[in-house]
Every structure is written in C-alpha cells, then in structure tokens.
PDB file of N, CA, C and O in Angstrom:
ATOM      1  N   MET A 231     -19.785 -10.613  30.024  1.00 71.00           N
ATOM      2  CA  MET A 231     -18.567  -9.963  29.577  1.00 71.00           C
ATOM      3  C   MET A 231     -18.201 -10.511  28.202  1.00 71.00           C
ATOM      4  O   MET A 231     -18.402 -11.677  27.925  1.00 71.00           O
ATOM      5  N   PHE A 232     -17.681  -9.653  27.352  1.00 71.00           N
ATOM      6  CA  PHE A 232     -17.236 -10.083  26.037  1.00 71.00           C
ATOM      7  C   PHE A 232     -15.951  -9.355  25.693  1.00 71.00           C
ATOM      8  O   PHE A 232     -15.623  -8.337  26.277  1.00 71.00           O
ATOM      9  N   TYR A 233     -15.231  -9.921  24.749  1.00 71.00           N
ATOM     10  CA  TYR A 233     -13.971  -9.353  24.302  1.00 71.00           C
ATOM     11  C   TYR A 233     -14.020  -9.122  22.799  1.00 71.00           C
ATOM     12  O   TYR A 233     -14.626  -9.898  22.076  1.00 71.00           O
ATOM     13  N   ILE A 234     -13.397  -8.070  22.369  1.00 71.00           N
ATOM     14  CA  ILE A 234     -13.229  -7.828  20.947  1.00 71.00           C
ATOM     15  C   ILE A 234     -11.802  -8.216  20.600  1.00 71.00           C
ATOM     16  O   ILE A 234     -10.852  -7.719  21.199  1.00 71.00           O
ATOM     17  N   VAL A 235     -11.675  -9.126  19.675  1.00 66.00           N
ATOM     18  CA  VAL A 235     -10.358  -9.610  19.284  1.00 66.00           C
ATOM     19  C   VAL A 235      -9.985  -8.968  17.955  1.00 66.00           C
ATOM     20  O   VAL A 235     -10.719  -9.066  16.982  1.00 66.00           O
ATOM     21  N   MET A 236      -8.863  -8.273  17.946  1.00 63.00           N
ATOM     22  CA  MET A 236      -8.374  -7.641  16.724  1.00 63.00           C
ATOM     23  C   MET A 236      -7.253  -8.507  16.162  1.00 63.00           C
ATOM     24  O   MET A 236      -6.349  -8.899  16.892  1.00 63.00           O
ATOM     25  N   HIS A 237      -7.332  -8.806  14.890  1.00 62.00           N
ATOM     26  CA  HIS A 237      -6.310  -9.612  14.235  1.00 62.00           C
ATOM     27  C   HIS A 237      -5.518  -8.751  13.271  1.00 62.00           C
ATOM     28  O   HIS A 237      -6.082  -7.914  12.576  1.00 62.00           O
ATOM     29  N   GLU A 238      -4.236  -8.982  13.226  1.00 64.00           N
ATOM     30  CA  GLU A 238      -3.405  -8.346  12.215  1.00 64.00           C
ATOM     31  C   GLU A 238      -3.712  -9.010  10.881  1.00 64.00           C
ATOM     32  O   GLU A 238      -4.035 -10.192  10.838  1.00 64.00           O
ATOM     33  N   PRO A 239      -3.624  -8.283   9.777  1.00 58.00           N
ATOM     34  CA  PRO A 239      -3.866  -8.909   8.475  1.00 58.00           C
ATOM     35  C   PRO A 239      -2.876 -10.040   8.228  1.00 58.00           C
ATOM     36  O   PRO A 239      -1.715  -9.955   8.617  1.00 58.00           O
ATOM     37  N   ASP A 240      -3.347 -11.077   7.608  1.00 60.00           N
ATOM     38  CA  ASP A 240      -2.498 -12.213   7.267  1.00 60.00           C
ATOM     39  C   ASP A 240      -1.498 -11.781   6.206  1.00 60.00           C
ATOM     40  O   ASP A 240      -1.895 -11.353   5.116  1.00 60.00           O
ATOM     41  N   PRO A 241      -0.189 -11.859   6.483  1.00 58.00           N
ATOM     42  CA  PRO A 241       0.797 -11.387   5.497  1.00 58.00           C
ATOM     43  C   PRO A 241       0.766 -12.183   4.199  1.00 58.00           C
ATOM     44  O   PRO A 241       1.227 -11.707   3.177  1.00 58.00           O
ATOM     45  N   ALA A 242       0.216 -13.394   4.224  1.00 61.00           N
ATOM     46  CA  ALA A 242       0.162 -14.201   3.008  1.00 61.00           C
ATOM     47  C   ALA A 242      -1.113 -13.948   2.206  1.00 61.00           C
ATOM     48  O   ALA A 242      -1.274 -14.506   1.133  1.00 61.00           O
ATOM     49  N   ALA A 243      -2.014 -13.121   2.721  1.00 65.00           N
ATOM     50  CA  ALA A 243      -3.284 -12.887   2.034  1.00 65.00           C
ATOM     51  C   ALA A 243      -3.048 -12.179   0.702  1.00 65.00           C
ATOM     52  O   ALA A 243      -2.261 -11.251   0.614  1.00 65.00           O
ATOM     53  N   GLU A 244      -3.740 -12.619  -0.311  1.00 90.00           N
ATOM     54  CA  GLU A 244      -3.617 -12.023  -1.641  1.00 90.00           C
ATOM     55  C   GLU A 244      -4.268 -10.644  -1.689  1.00 90.00           C
ATOM     56  O   GLU A 244      -3.729  -9.717  -2.251  1.00 90.00           O
ATOM     57  N   TRP A 245      -5.450 -10.487  -1.102  1.00 96.00           N
ATOM     58  CA  TRP A 245      -6.204  -9.239  -1.139  1.00 96.00           C
ATOM     59  C   TRP A 245      -6.068  -8.479   0.164  1.00 96.00           C
ATOM     60  O   TRP A 245      -6.120  -9.070   1.227  1.00 96.00           O
ATOM     61  N   LEU A 246      -5.908  -7.160   0.066  1.00 97.00           N
ATOM     62  CA  LEU A 246      -5.807  -6.312   1.246  1.00 97.00           C
ATOM     63  C   LEU A 246      -6.819  -5.181   1.148  1.00 97.00           C
ATOM     64  O   LEU A 246      -7.083  -4.668   0.057  1.00 97.00           O
ATOM     65  N   GLY A 247      -7.349  -4.768   2.286  1.00 97.00           N
ATOM     66  CA  GLY A 247      -8.158  -3.562   2.343  1.00 97.00           C
ATOM     67  C   GLY A 247      -7.241  -2.353   2.305  1.00 97.00           C
ATOM     68  O   GLY A 247      -6.009  -2.468   2.372  1.00 97.00           O
ATOM     69  N   THR A 248      -7.824  -1.180   2.238  1.00 97.00           N
ATOM     70  CA  THR A 248      -7.005   0.026   2.094  1.00 97.00           C
ATOM     71  C   THR A 248      -6.153   0.308   3.327  1.00 97.00           C
ATOM     72  O   THR A 248      -5.012   0.747   3.197  1.00 97.00           O
ATOM     73  N   THR A 249      -6.686   0.037   4.517  1.00 97.00           N
ATOM     74  CA  THR A 249      -5.892   0.291   5.726  1.00 97.00           C
ATOM     75  C   THR A 249      -4.678  -0.625   5.768  1.00 97.00           C
ATOM     76  O   THR A 249      -3.549  -0.179   6.022  1.00 97.00           O
ATOM     77  N   ALA A 250      -4.894  -1.912   5.498  1.00 97.00           N
ATOM     78  CA  ALA A 250      -3.787  -2.875   5.512  1.00 97.00           C
ATOM     79  C   ALA A 250      -2.804  -2.591   4.378  1.00 97.00           C
ATOM     80  O   ALA A 250      -1.587  -2.713   4.558  1.00 97.00           O
ATOM     81  N   ALA A 251      -3.313  -2.196   3.212  1.00 98.00           N
ATOM     82  CA  ALA A 251      -2.432  -1.895   2.079  1.00 98.00           C
ATOM     83  C   ALA A 251      -1.570  -0.667   2.368  1.00 98.00           C
ATOM     84  O   ALA A 251      -0.377  -0.647   2.060  1.00 98.00           O
ATOM     85  N   ALA A 252      -2.173   0.353   2.971  1.00 98.00           N
ATOM     86  CA  ALA A 252      -1.405   1.551   3.322  1.00 98.00           C
ATOM     87  C   ALA A 252      -0.322   1.204   4.337  1.00 98.00           C
ATOM     88  O   ALA A 252       0.820   1.655   4.223  1.00 98.00           O
ATOM     89  N   ARG A 253      -0.668   0.387   5.316  1.00 98.00           N
ATOM     90  CA  ARG A 253       0.316  -0.035   6.314  1.00 98.00           C
ATOM     91  C   ARG A 253       1.436  -0.836   5.643  1.00 98.00           C
ATOM     92  O   ARG A 253       2.615  -0.662   5.959  1.00 98.00           O
ATOM     93  N   TYR A 254       1.091  -1.704   4.708  1.00 97.00           N
ATOM     94  CA  TYR A 254       2.076  -2.517   3.986  1.00 97.00           C
ATOM     95  C   TYR A 254       3.061  -1.631   3.229  1.00 97.00           C
ATOM     96  O   TYR A 254       4.259  -1.901   3.197  1.00 97.00           O
ATOM     97  N   LEU A 255       2.549  -0.549   2.622  1.00 98.00           N
ATOM     98  CA  LEU A 255       3.407   0.369   1.868  1.00 98.00           C
ATOM     99  C   LEU A 255       4.123   1.379   2.746  1.00 98.00           C
ATOM    100  O   LEU A 255       5.041   2.059   2.300  1.00 98.00           O
ATOM    101  N   GLY A 256       3.681   1.517   4.001  1.00 97.00           N
ATOM    102  CA  GLY A 256       4.301   2.485   4.896  1.00 97.00           C
ATOM    103  C   GLY A 256       3.850   3.908   4.628  1.00 97.00           C
ATOM    104  O   GLY A 256       4.629   4.851   4.815  1.00 97.00           O
ATOM    105  N   ILE A 257       2.610   4.062   4.153  1.00 98.00           N
ATOM    106  CA  ILE A 257       2.067   5.382   3.843  1.00 98.00           C
ATOM    107  C   ILE A 257       0.716   5.535   4.534  1.00 98.00           C
ATOM    108  O   ILE A 257       0.184   4.582   5.092  1.00 98.00           O
ATOM    109  N   THR A 258       0.154   6.722   4.467  1.00 98.00           N
ATOM    110  CA  THR A 258      -1.163   6.943   5.064  1.00 98.00           C
ATOM    111  C   THR A 258      -2.244   6.484   4.087  1.00 98.00           C
ATOM    112  O   THR A 258      -2.018   6.448   2.870  1.00 98.00           O
ATOM    113  N   PRO A 259      -3.430   6.145   4.609  1.00 98.00           N
ATOM    114  CA  PRO A 259      -4.531   5.793   3.709  1.00 98.00           C
ATOM    115  C   PRO A 259      -4.856   6.923   2.722  1.00 98.00           C
ATOM    116  O   PRO A 259      -5.183   6.664   1.565  1.00 98.00           O
ATOM    117  N   ARG A 260      -4.730   8.164   3.145  1.00 98.00           N
ATOM    118  CA  ARG A 260      -4.995   9.295   2.251  1.00 98.00           C
ATOM    119  C   ARG A 260      -4.040   9.282   1.054  1.00 98.00           C
ATOM    120  O   ARG A 260      -4.453   9.511  -0.084  1.00 98.00           O
ATOM    121  N   THR A 261      -2.762   9.013   1.317  1.00 98.00           N
ATOM    122  CA  THR A 261      -1.782   8.931   0.232  1.00 98.00           C
ATOM    123  C   THR A 261      -2.106   7.751  -0.678  1.00 98.00           C
ATOM    124  O   THR A 261      -1.994   7.855  -1.901  1.00 98.00           O
ATOM    125  N   LEU A 262      -2.531   6.631  -0.092  1.00 98.00           N
ATOM    126  CA  LEU A 262      -2.905   5.471  -0.895  1.00 98.00           C
ATOM    127  C   LEU A 262      -4.070   5.806  -1.821  1.00 98.00           C
ATOM    128  O   LEU A 262      -4.042   5.469  -3.006  1.00 98.00           O
ATOM    129  N   TYR A 263      -5.087   6.479  -1.303  1.00 98.00           N
ATOM    130  CA  TYR A 263      -6.220   6.867  -2.154  1.00 98.00           C
ATOM    131  C   TYR A 263      -5.770   7.776  -3.294  1.00 98.00           C
ATOM    132  O   TYR A 263      -6.281   7.686  -4.408  1.00 98.00           O
ATOM    133  N   ARG A 264      -4.799   8.654  -3.032  1.00 98.00           N
ATOM    134  CA  ARG A 264      -4.273   9.526  -4.090  1.00 98.00           C
ATOM    135  C   ARG A 264      -3.564   8.696  -5.162  1.00 98.00           C
ATOM    136  O   ARG A 264      -3.760   8.921  -6.361  1.00 98.00           O
ATOM    137  N   LEU A 265      -2.760   7.712  -4.727  1.00 98.00           N
ATOM    138  CA  LEU A 265      -2.071   6.843  -5.687  1.00 98.00           C
ATOM    139  C   LEU A 265      -3.072   6.048  -6.525  1.00 98.00           C
ATOM    140  O   LEU A 265      -2.880   5.862  -7.732  1.00 98.00           O
ATOM    141  N   ILE A 266      -4.147   5.586  -5.893  1.00 98.00           N
ATOM    142  CA  ILE A 266      -5.193   4.862  -6.617  1.00 98.00           C
ATOM    143  C   ILE A 266      -5.863   5.794  -7.617  1.00 98.00           C
ATOM    144  O   ILE A 266      -6.054   5.446  -8.786  1.00 98.00           O
ATOM    145  N   ASP A 267      -6.209   6.988  -7.177  1.00 98.00           N
ATOM    146  CA  ASP A 267      -6.908   7.956  -8.030  1.00 98.00           C
ATOM    147  C   ASP A 267      -6.058   8.366  -9.224  1.00 98.00           C
ATOM    148  O   ASP A 267      -6.576   8.591 -10.324  1.00 98.00           O
ATOM    149  N   HIS A 268      -4.747   8.452  -9.053  1.00 98.00           N
ATOM    150  CA  HIS A 268      -3.837   8.822 -10.142  1.00 98.00           C
ATOM    151  C   HIS A 268      -3.463   7.641 -11.023  1.00 98.00           C
ATOM    152  O   HIS A 268      -2.694   7.803 -11.975  1.00 98.00           O
ATOM    153  N   GLY A 269      -3.934   6.445 -10.684  1.00 97.00           N
ATOM    154  CA  GLY A 269      -3.650   5.266 -11.493  1.00 97.00           C
ATOM    155  C   GLY A 269      -2.298   4.641 -11.244  1.00 97.00           C
ATOM    156  O   GLY A 269      -1.861   3.789 -12.016  1.00 97.00           O
ATOM    157  N   GLU A 270      -1.624   5.034 -10.180  1.00 97.00           N
ATOM    158  CA  GLU A 270      -0.302   4.485  -9.885  1.00 97.00           C
ATOM    159  C   GLU A 270      -0.382   3.128  -9.198  1.00 97.00           C
ATOM    160  O   GLU A 270       0.544   2.321  -9.308  1.00 97.00           O
ATOM    161  N   VAL A 271      -1.467   2.884  -8.479  1.00 98.00           N
ATOM    162  CA  VAL A 271      -1.692   1.610  -7.801  1.00 98.00           C
ATOM    163  C   VAL A 271      -3.089   1.131  -8.197  1.00 98.00           C
ATOM    164  O   VAL A 271      -4.068   1.846  -7.984  1.00 98.00           O
ATOM    165  N   PRO A 272      -3.194  -0.071  -8.793  1.00 97.00           N
ATOM    166  CA  PRO A 272      -4.520  -0.566  -9.163  1.00 97.00           C
ATOM    167  C   PRO A 272      -5.310  -1.020  -7.941  1.00 97.00           C
ATOM    168  O   PRO A 272      -4.749  -1.586  -7.003  1.00 97.00           O
ATOM    169  N   ALA A 273      -6.608  -0.747  -7.960  1.00 98.00           N
ATOM    170  CA  ALA A 273      -7.498  -1.162  -6.877  1.00 98.00           C
ATOM    171  C   ALA A 273      -8.802  -1.636  -7.493  1.00 98.00           C
ATOM    172  O   ALA A 273      -9.111  -1.331  -8.649  1.00 98.00           O
ATOM    173  N   PHE A 274      -9.564  -2.375  -6.716  1.00 97.00           N
ATOM    174  CA  PHE A 274     -10.816  -2.947  -7.180  1.00 97.00           C
ATOM    175  C   PHE A 274     -11.917  -2.559  -6.210  1.00 97.00           C
ATOM    176  O   PHE A 274     -11.758  -2.724  -4.997  1.00 97.00           O
ATOM    177  N   ALA A 275     -13.022  -2.035  -6.749  1.00 96.00           N
ATOM    178  CA  ALA A 275     -14.172  -1.676  -5.922  1.00 96.00           C
ATOM    179  C   ALA A 275     -15.039  -2.927  -5.782  1.00 96.00           C
ATOM    180  O   ALA A 275     -15.545  -3.454  -6.775  1.00 96.00           O
ATOM    181  N   MET A 276     -15.184  -3.386  -4.565  1.00 93.00           N
ATOM    182  CA  MET A 276     -16.012  -4.554  -4.277  1.00 93.00           C
ATOM    183  C   MET A 276     -17.116  -4.094  -3.338  1.00 93.00           C
ATOM    184  O   MET A 276     -16.910  -4.016  -2.122  1.00 93.00           O
ATOM    185  N   GLY A 277     -18.225  -3.754  -3.935  1.00 94.00           N
ATOM    186  CA  GLY A 277     -19.287  -3.161  -3.138  1.00 94.00           C
ATOM    187  C   GLY A 277     -18.874  -1.759  -2.739  1.00 94.00           C
ATOM    188  O   GLY A 277     -18.481  -0.960  -3.580  1.00 94.00           O
ATOM    189  N   ARG A 278     -18.913  -1.498  -1.446  1.00 94.00           N
ATOM    190  CA  ARG A 278     -18.555  -0.165  -0.949  1.00 94.00           C
ATOM    191  C   ARG A 278     -17.128  -0.084  -0.432  1.00 94.00           C
ATOM    192  O   ARG A 278     -16.745   0.895   0.187  1.00 94.00           O
ATOM    193  N   VAL A 279     -16.337  -1.115  -0.662  1.00 95.00           N
ATOM    194  CA  VAL A 279     -14.957  -1.118  -0.182  1.00 95.00           C
ATOM    195  C   VAL A 279     -14.007  -1.312  -1.360  1.00 95.00           C
ATOM    196  O   VAL A 279     -14.396  -1.793  -2.421  1.00 95.00           O
ATOM    197  N   TYR A 280     -12.770  -0.924  -1.155  1.00 97.00           N
ATOM    198  CA  TYR A 280     -11.733  -1.113  -2.156  1.00 97.00           C
ATOM    199  C   TYR A 280     -10.780  -2.193  -1.669  1.00 97.00           C
ATOM    200  O   TYR A 280     -10.446  -2.257  -0.485  1.00 97.00           O
ATOM    201  N   ARG A 281     -10.341  -3.016  -2.597  1.00 97.00           N
ATOM    202  CA  ARG A 281      -9.380  -4.068  -2.289  1.00 97.00           C
ATOM    203  C   ARG A 281      -8.207  -3.951  -3.253  1.00 97.00           C
ATOM    204  O   ARG A 281      -8.357  -3.564  -4.410  1.00 97.00           O
ATOM    205  N   LEU A 282      -7.036  -4.301  -2.740  1.00 98.00           N
ATOM    206  CA  LEU A 282      -5.815  -4.246  -3.534  1.00 98.00           C
ATOM    207  C   LEU A 282      -5.124  -5.594  -3.444  1.00 98.00           C
ATOM    208  O   LEU A 282      -5.178  -6.258  -2.402  1.00 98.00           O
ATOM    209  N   ARG A 283      -4.465  -5.970  -4.534  1.00 97.00           N
ATOM    210  CA  ARG A 283      -3.742  -7.245  -4.543  1.00 97.00           C
ATOM    211  C   ARG A 283      -2.293  -7.008  -4.127  1.00 97.00           C
ATOM    212  O   ARG A 283      -1.650  -6.068  -4.590  1.00 97.00           O
ATOM    213  N   ARG A 284      -1.792  -7.889  -3.275  1.00 97.00           N
ATOM    214  CA  ARG A 284      -0.417  -7.768  -2.789  1.00 97.00           C
ATOM    215  C   ARG A 284       0.609  -7.739  -3.926  1.00 97.00           C
ATOM    216  O   ARG A 284       1.534  -6.915  -3.904  1.00 97.00           O
ATOM    217  N   PRO A 285       0.477  -8.574  -4.980  1.00 97.00           N
ATOM    218  CA  PRO A 285       1.458  -8.478  -6.077  1.00 97.00           C
ATOM    219  C   PRO A 285       1.461  -7.108  -6.763  1.00 97.00           C
ATOM    220  O   PRO A 285       2.512  -6.643  -7.199  1.00 97.00           O
ATOM    221  N   ASP A 286       0.298  -6.451  -6.837  1.00 97.00           N
ATOM    222  CA  ASP A 286       0.250  -5.102  -7.414  1.00 97.00           C
ATOM    223  C   ASP A 286       0.993  -4.107  -6.530  1.00 97.00           C
ATOM    224  O   ASP A 286       1.666  -3.198  -7.027  1.00 97.00           O
ATOM    225  N   LEU A 287       0.877  -4.277  -5.221  1.00 98.00           N
ATOM    226  CA  LEU A 287       1.599  -3.401  -4.292  1.00 98.00           C
ATOM    227  C   LEU A 287       3.103  -3.631  -4.407  1.00 98.00           C
ATOM    228  O   LEU A 287       3.889  -2.681  -4.394  1.00 98.00           O
ATOM    229  N   ASP A 288       3.497  -4.900  -4.527  1.00 97.00           N
ATOM    230  CA  ASP A 288       4.922  -5.209  -4.690  1.00 97.00           C
ATOM    231  C   ASP A 288       5.460  -4.621  -5.998  1.00 97.00           C
ATOM    232  O   ASP A 288       6.583  -4.113  -6.036  1.00 97.00           O
ATOM    233  N   ALA A 289       4.657  -4.679  -7.065  1.00 97.00           N
ATOM    234  CA  ALA A 289       5.082  -4.104  -8.346  1.00 97.00           C
ATOM    235  C   ALA A 289       5.230  -2.591  -8.225  1.00 97.00           C
ATOM    236  O   ALA A 289       6.173  -2.009  -8.776  1.00 97.00           O
ATOM    237  N   TYR A 290       4.319  -1.941  -7.496  1.00 98.00           N
ATOM    238  CA  TYR A 290       4.440  -0.495  -7.291  1.00 98.00           C
ATOM    239  C   TYR A 290       5.729  -0.176  -6.530  1.00 98.00           C
ATOM    240  O   TYR A 290       6.470   0.736  -6.911  1.00 98.00           O
ATOM    241  N   LEU A 291       5.987  -0.934  -5.470  1.00 97.00           N
ATOM    242  CA  LEU A 291       7.209  -0.701  -4.699  1.00 97.00           C
ATOM    243  C   LEU A 291       8.452  -0.852  -5.574  1.00 97.00           C
ATOM    244  O   LEU A 291       9.394  -0.061  -5.469  1.00 97.00           O
ATOM    245  N   GLU A 292       8.447  -1.847  -6.432  1.00 97.00           N
ATOM    246  CA  GLU A 292       9.594  -2.050  -7.323  1.00 97.00           C
ATOM    247  C   GLU A 292       9.732  -0.882  -8.295  1.00 97.00           C
ATOM    248  O   GLU A 292      10.840  -0.468  -8.626  1.00 97.00           O
ATOM    249  N   SER A 293       8.607  -0.308  -8.731  1.00 96.00           N
ATOM    250  CA  SER A 293       8.655   0.786  -9.702  1.00 96.00           C
ATOM    251  C   SER A 293       9.182   2.087  -9.101  1.00 96.00           C
ATOM    252  O   SER A 293       9.636   2.960  -9.844  1.00 96.00           O
ATOM    253  N   VAL A 294       9.131   2.222  -7.791  1.00 95.00           N
ATOM    254  CA  VAL A 294       9.613   3.450  -7.159  1.00 95.00           C
ATOM    255  C   VAL A 294      10.942   3.241  -6.430  1.00 95.00           C
ATOM    256  O   VAL A 294      11.390   4.120  -5.698  1.00 95.00           O
ATOM    257  N   ARG A 295      11.562   2.096  -6.680  1.00 94.00           N
ATOM    258  CA  ARG A 295      12.857   1.811  -6.054  1.00 94.00           C
ATOM    259  C   ARG A 295      13.903   2.827  -6.525  1.00 94.00           C
ATOM    260  O   ARG A 295      13.965   3.167  -7.701  1.00 94.00           O
ATOM    261  N   VAL A 296      14.699   3.309  -5.604  1.00 90.00           N
ATOM    262  CA  VAL A 296      15.747   4.278  -5.921  1.00 90.00           C
ATOM    263  C   VAL A 296      16.972   3.518  -6.428  1.00 90.00           C
ATOM    264  O   VAL A 296      17.428   2.562  -5.797  1.00 90.00           O
ATOM    265  N   VAL A 297      17.491   3.944  -7.555  1.00 88.00           N
ATOM    266  CA  VAL A 297      18.676   3.332  -8.136  1.00 88.00           C
ATOM    267  C   VAL A 297      19.899   3.934  -7.465  1.00 88.00           C
ATOM    268  O   VAL A 297      20.036   5.171  -7.402  1.00 88.00           O
ATOM    269  N   PRO A 298      20.813   3.098  -6.951  1.00 90.00           N
ATOM    270  CA  PRO A 298      22.018   3.644  -6.334  1.00 90.00           C
ATOM    271  C   PRO A 298      22.795   4.521  -7.321  1.00 90.00           C
ATOM    272  O   PRO A 298      22.874   4.232  -8.500  1.00 90.00           O
ATOM    273  N   GLY A 299      23.328   5.598  -6.808  1.00 86.00           N
ATOM    274  CA  GLY A 299      24.116   6.521  -7.629  1.00 86.00           C
ATOM    275  C   GLY A 299      23.314   7.633  -8.273  1.00 86.00           C
ATOM    276  O   GLY A 299      23.863   8.425  -9.028  1.00 86.00           O
ATOM    277  N   THR A 300      22.006   7.690  -7.998  1.00 87.00           N
ATOM    278  CA  THR A 300      21.170   8.719  -8.626  1.00 87.00           C
ATOM    279  C   THR A 300      20.805   9.868  -7.684  1.00 87.00           C
ATOM    280  O   THR A 300      20.030  10.735  -8.058  1.00 87.00           O
ATOM    281  N   LEU A 301      21.361   9.875  -6.489  1.00 86.00           N
ATOM    282  CA  LEU A 301      20.970  10.888  -5.510  1.00 86.00           C
ATOM    283  C   LEU A 301      22.061  11.925  -5.240  1.00 86.00           C
ATOM    284  O   LEU A 301      21.976  12.687  -4.297  1.00 86.00           O
ATOM    285  N   GLY A 302      23.062  11.967  -6.095  1.00 86.00           N
ATOM    286  CA  GLY A 302      24.155  12.913  -5.901  1.00 86.00           C
ATOM    287  C   GLY A 302      23.694  14.354  -5.833  1.00 86.00           C
ATOM    288  O   GLY A 302      24.257  15.162  -5.086  1.00 86.00           O
ATOM    289  N   HIS A 303      22.658  14.689  -6.563  1.00 86.00           N
ATOM    290  CA  HIS A 303      22.150  16.060  -6.553  1.00 86.00           C
ATOM    291  C   HIS A 303      21.580  16.444  -5.199  1.00 86.00           C
ATOM    292  O   HIS A 303      21.455  17.640  -4.894  1.00 86.00           O
ATOM    293  N   LEU A 304      21.271  15.486  -4.357  1.00 87.00           N
ATOM    294  CA  LEU A 304      20.696  15.789  -3.047  1.00 87.00           C
ATOM    295  C   LEU A 304      21.748  16.044  -1.979  1.00 87.00           C
ATOM    296  O   LEU A 304      21.473  16.706  -0.985  1.00 87.00           O
ATOM    297  N   HIS A 305      22.941  15.493  -2.171  1.00 86.00           N
ATOM    298  CA  HIS A 305      23.967  15.679  -1.144  1.00 86.00           C
ATOM    299  C   HIS A 305      25.241  16.335  -1.666  1.00 86.00           C
ATOM    300  O   HIS A 305      26.268  16.341  -1.000  1.00 86.00           O
ATOM    301  N   GLY A 306      25.156  16.941  -2.844  1.00 81.00           N
ATOM    302  CA  GLY A 306      26.249  17.763  -3.334  1.00 81.00           C
ATOM    303  C   GLY A 306      27.394  17.008  -3.974  1.00 81.00           C
ATOM    304  O   GLY A 306      28.465  17.590  -4.171  1.00 81.00           O
ATOM    305  N   ALA A 307      27.218  15.755  -4.292  1.00 71.00           N
ATOM    306  CA  ALA A 307      28.291  15.001  -4.945  1.00 71.00           C
ATOM    307  C   ALA A 307      28.447  15.494  -6.379  1.00 71.00           C
ATOM    308  O   ALA A 307      27.486  15.885  -7.046  1.00 71.00           O
ATOM    309  N   THR A 308      29.662  15.505  -6.866  1.00 63.00           N
ATOM    310  CA  THR A 308      29.918  15.901  -8.244  1.00 63.00           C
ATOM    311  C   THR A 308      30.342  14.674  -9.035  1.00 63.00           C
ATOM    312  O   THR A 308      30.974  13.762  -8.523  1.00 63.00           O
ATOM    313  N   ALA A 309      30.025  14.683 -10.297  1.00 56.00           N
ATOM    314  CA  ALA A 309      30.338  13.534 -11.150  1.00 56.00           C
ATOM    315  C   ALA A 309      31.773  13.513 -11.563  1.00 56.00           C
ATOM    316  O   ALA A 309      32.500  14.413 -11.623  1.00 56.00           O
TER     317      ALA A 309
END
C-alpha cells in the first residue's frame, strides 16, 4: 500500500508555478496565461514550465487596486 501526499504551496516561497500563482491571485490558470501573454504579469520559462515570482504577483495586485471613490458610475452616485 502507498499514499500520495499532496502539499499546499509554501506561502513564503519566492517562485510559484502557474497553478499556485493563479490560486494566489484568485483567478483561473487560463486568465493567468492571458495576463502573461499580454505582458501584464511577468513569467519565466524554465524548461517546459512557467514560473512566477511572488513579488511580481504582489506588484500586479497593487497595480489593479481600486481607488476608493472611483466607482460612482457603477452605482449611480452623482458628484
């Protein structure tokens, strides 16, 4: 008898694979590949796999942060 042990990615790890990076961002891997292809998120090809650095993901998240007070057009607020 044998067991397969699945480990969650180490949150302190500098490098993430695409599945872990997509999970970190809260998006699907397909969306992540689109962001990589459009140059919005930097990635590195290491052999046949892609790796992403956690600081690059954090920088992307900061770049898409919503500024408070900018969503009035979505809920009908007037200036």
